[in-house]
């Protein structure tokens, strides 16, 4: 297949290793990955804050960027951004009275998948160790993001893929389905509530004895990782794409609070 990568702005700016891992996984399966050059933000922050008029040109830019290239499907390593493309983009165009853009946005959204959706539902990947050569000898906890669970209804796709990685140990995370407290601008507008939710989440993660917390949204992982770092816990975070891309020959290493896959430190 010819697959268009929707990197998302936070991955592009702060977590490029996640985008590289996504490309590595898909190329390992024999697919061609392209990068539509006109892509930028999906506008989720605008929409979630109620700025629909201001979101309209952002939506239009995304639609144009992903109309300009020939591809079979598009993929993003983010449940929240894919949820925005699929659900918010047509709604924004409709609410702003642009029926033409609404139809175009719906067409782009229909071809856009979150990474685990694409791997499991379209490409038939169910055993990461056997089909991808994934190997990651660490104990992890897994946090499912809210948009992935509730808007995309990903279910256990990400978790099942992680459990099939060679050498991995997946700990049971108490209250895994509870929000981490990020919610984009929610964490700024409701900082005290957000911090309390984060404290619950990090306490549960640390209680598992995991080396790191994995998830499918860089924004949630950034929020959780910041909380863990400020506590000096030594537990870090990693996108599940990086774990799937890790192999015995080329492992994604985790050592204390140092993210060797990206060269960044967690604190």
Coordinates of C-alpha atoms in Angstrom, one line a residue, residues 70-241:
X70 CA -2.1 9.9 -4.2
X71 CA -2.3 7.3 -1.4
X72 CA -4.4 4.4 -0.2
X73 CA -4.8 5.3 3.4
X74 CA -3.5 7.9 5.9
X75 CA -2.2 7.1 9.4
X76 CA -1.3 9.0 12.5
X77 CA 0.3 7.8 15.8
X78 CA -2.4 9.7 17.7
X79 CA -5.9 8.7 18.7
X80 CA -6.9 12.3 19.5
X81 CA -5.7 13.8 16.2
X82 CA -7.4 11.1 14.2
X83 CA -10.6 11.6 16.2
X84 CA -10.4 15.3 15.3
X85 CA -9.9 14.5 11.6
X86 CA -12.8 12.0 11.5
X87 CA -15.3 13.6 13.8
X88 CA -14.5 17.3 14.3
X89 CA -13.4 18.3 10.8
X90 CA -16.8 17.6 9.1
X91 CA -18.6 19.2 12.1
X92 CA -16.6 22.4 11.9
X93 CA -17.2 22.7 8.2
X94 CA -20.9 22.0 8.7
X95 CA -21.3 24.5 11.5
X96 CA -19.5 27.1 9.5
X97 CA -21.8 26.6 6.5
X98 CA -19.3 25.1 4.1
X99 CA -21.0 22.0 2.7
X100 CA -18.3 21.4 0.1
X101 CA -15.5 21.3 2.7
X102 CA -17.7 19.1 4.9
X103 CA -17.9 16.5 2.1
X104 CA -14.2 16.7 1.4
X105 CA -13.3 16.5 5.1
X106 CA -15.5 13.4 5.5
X107 CA -13.7 11.8 2.5
X108 CA -10.2 12.5 4.0
X109 CA -11.4 11.3 7.4
X110 CA -12.7 8.0 6.0
X111 CA -9.2 7.2 4.7
X112 CA -7.4 8.2 8.0
X113 CA -6.5 5.6 10.6
X114 CA -4.9 5.6 14.0
X115 CA -1.8 3.4 13.9
X116 CA -3.2 0.4 15.8
X117 CA -6.4 0.6 13.8
X118 CA -4.4 0.4 10.6
X119 CA -2.1 -2.4 11.8
X120 CA -4.9 -4.6 13.2
X121 CA -7.9 -3.9 11.1
X122 CA -6.3 -3.2 7.7
X123 CA -2.9 -4.8 7.6
X124 CA -3.7 -7.8 9.8
X125 CA -1.0 -7.5 12.4
X126 CA -1.9 -9.4 15.5
X127 CA 1.5 -10.8 16.6
X128 CA 4.1 -8.0 16.8
X129 CA 7.0 -10.4 17.6
X130 CA 6.3 -12.7 14.7
X131 CA 5.2 -10.1 12.1
X132 CA 7.3 -7.1 13.0
X133 CA 10.2 -8.7 14.9
X134 CA 9.3 -6.5 17.9
X135 CA 11.4 -7.1 21.0
X136 CA 11.4 -5.0 24.2
X137 CA 12.5 -6.7 27.4
X138 CA 11.0 -4.3 29.9
X139 CA 8.1 -4.2 32.3
X140 CA 5.6 -1.6 31.2
X141 CA 2.2 -0.1 32.2
X142 CA -0.2 1.0 29.5
X143 CA -2.4 4.1 29.6
X144 CA -5.2 4.2 27.0
X145 CA -6.0 7.8 26.0
X146 CA -9.5 9.2 26.3
X147 CA -10.1 10.0 22.6
X148 CA -8.8 6.7 21.5
X149 CA -11.1 4.9 23.9
X150 CA -14.2 7.0 23.6
X151 CA -14.3 8.6 20.1
X152 CA -12.4 6.0 18.1
X153 CA -13.4 3.0 20.2
X154 CA -10.0 1.4 19.8
X155 CA -10.7 -1.1 22.5
X156 CA -7.6 -3.2 23.3
X157 CA -5.9 -2.9 19.9
X158 CA -2.9 -1.0 21.3
X159 CA -2.7 -3.2 24.4
X160 CA -3.0 -6.5 22.5
X161 CA -0.2 -5.4 20.1
X162 CA 2.0 -4.5 23.1
X163 CA 1.3 -7.8 24.8
X164 CA 2.5 -9.6 21.6
X165 CA 6.0 -8.0 21.7
X166 CA 8.8 -10.3 22.4
X167 CA 10.4 -10.1 25.9
X168 CA 7.8 -7.6 27.2
X169 CA 6.0 -7.8 30.5
X170 CA 2.8 -5.8 30.7
X171 CA 1.7 -4.9 34.2
X172 CA -2.0 -4.4 35.1
X173 CA -2.6 -0.6 35.6
X174 CA -5.3 0.2 38.2
X175 CA -8.0 2.6 36.9
X176 CA -6.4 2.5 33.5
X177 CA -9.4 4.0 31.8
X178 CA -9.3 7.1 34.0
X179 CA -8.2 10.3 32.3
X180 CA -4.6 11.5 33.0
X181 CA -5.9 15.1 33.4
X182 CA -4.3 16.6 30.3
X183 CA -7.2 17.4 28.0
X184 CA -5.3 20.1 26.0
X185 CA -6.3 23.5 27.3
X186 CA -8.1 21.8 30.2
X187 CA -4.8 21.3 32.0
X188 CA -4.2 25.1 31.9
X189 CA -7.7 26.3 32.5
X190 CA -8.3 23.8 35.3
X191 CA -4.8 23.3 36.6
X192 CA -5.7 22.1 40.1
X193 CA -8.1 19.5 38.9
X194 CA -5.7 18.4 36.2
X195 CA -2.9 18.1 38.7
X196 CA -5.0 16.0 41.0
X197 CA -6.0 13.7 38.2
X198 CA -2.3 13.4 37.1
X199 CA -1.3 12.6 40.7
X200 CA -3.7 9.6 40.7
X201 CA -2.5 8.4 37.4
X202 CA 1.2 8.6 38.3
X203 CA 0.6 6.9 41.6
X204 CA -1.1 4.0 39.9
X205 CA 1.8 3.8 37.3
X206 CA 4.5 3.8 40.0
X207 CA 2.6 1.2 41.9
X208 CA 2.9 -1.3 39.1
X209 CA 6.7 -1.4 39.3
X210 CA 6.9 -0.7 35.6
X211 CA 10.0 0.7 34.0
X212 CA 7.9 3.0 31.8
X213 CA 4.3 3.9 30.8
X214 CA 3.4 3.3 27.2
X215 CA 0.5 4.9 25.4
X216 CA -0.8 6.0 22.0
X217 CA -0.9 9.8 22.3
X218 CA 2.2 12.0 22.7
X219 CA 0.2 14.7 24.5
X220 CA -0.9 12.4 27.3
X221 CA 2.5 10.9 27.5
X222 CA 4.0 14.3 27.8
X223 CA 1.7 15.2 30.6
X224 CA 2.3 11.9 32.4
X225 CA 6.0 12.0 31.8
X226 CA 6.2 15.5 33.2
X227 CA 4.5 14.4 36.4
X228 CA 6.7 11.3 36.8
X229 CA 9.8 13.4 36.2
X230 CA 8.9 16.1 38.8
X231 CA 8.4 13.3 41.3
X232 CA 11.8 11.9 40.6
X233 CA 10.3 8.5 40.1
X234 CA 12.8 7.3 37.4
X235 CA 9.8 6.0 35.4
X236 CA 9.5 7.4 31.9
X237 CA 7.1 7.3 29.0
X238 CA 7.2 5.9 25.5
X239 CA 4.8 5.8 22.6
X240 CA 3.7 2.2 21.7
X241 CA 5.0 2.8 18.1

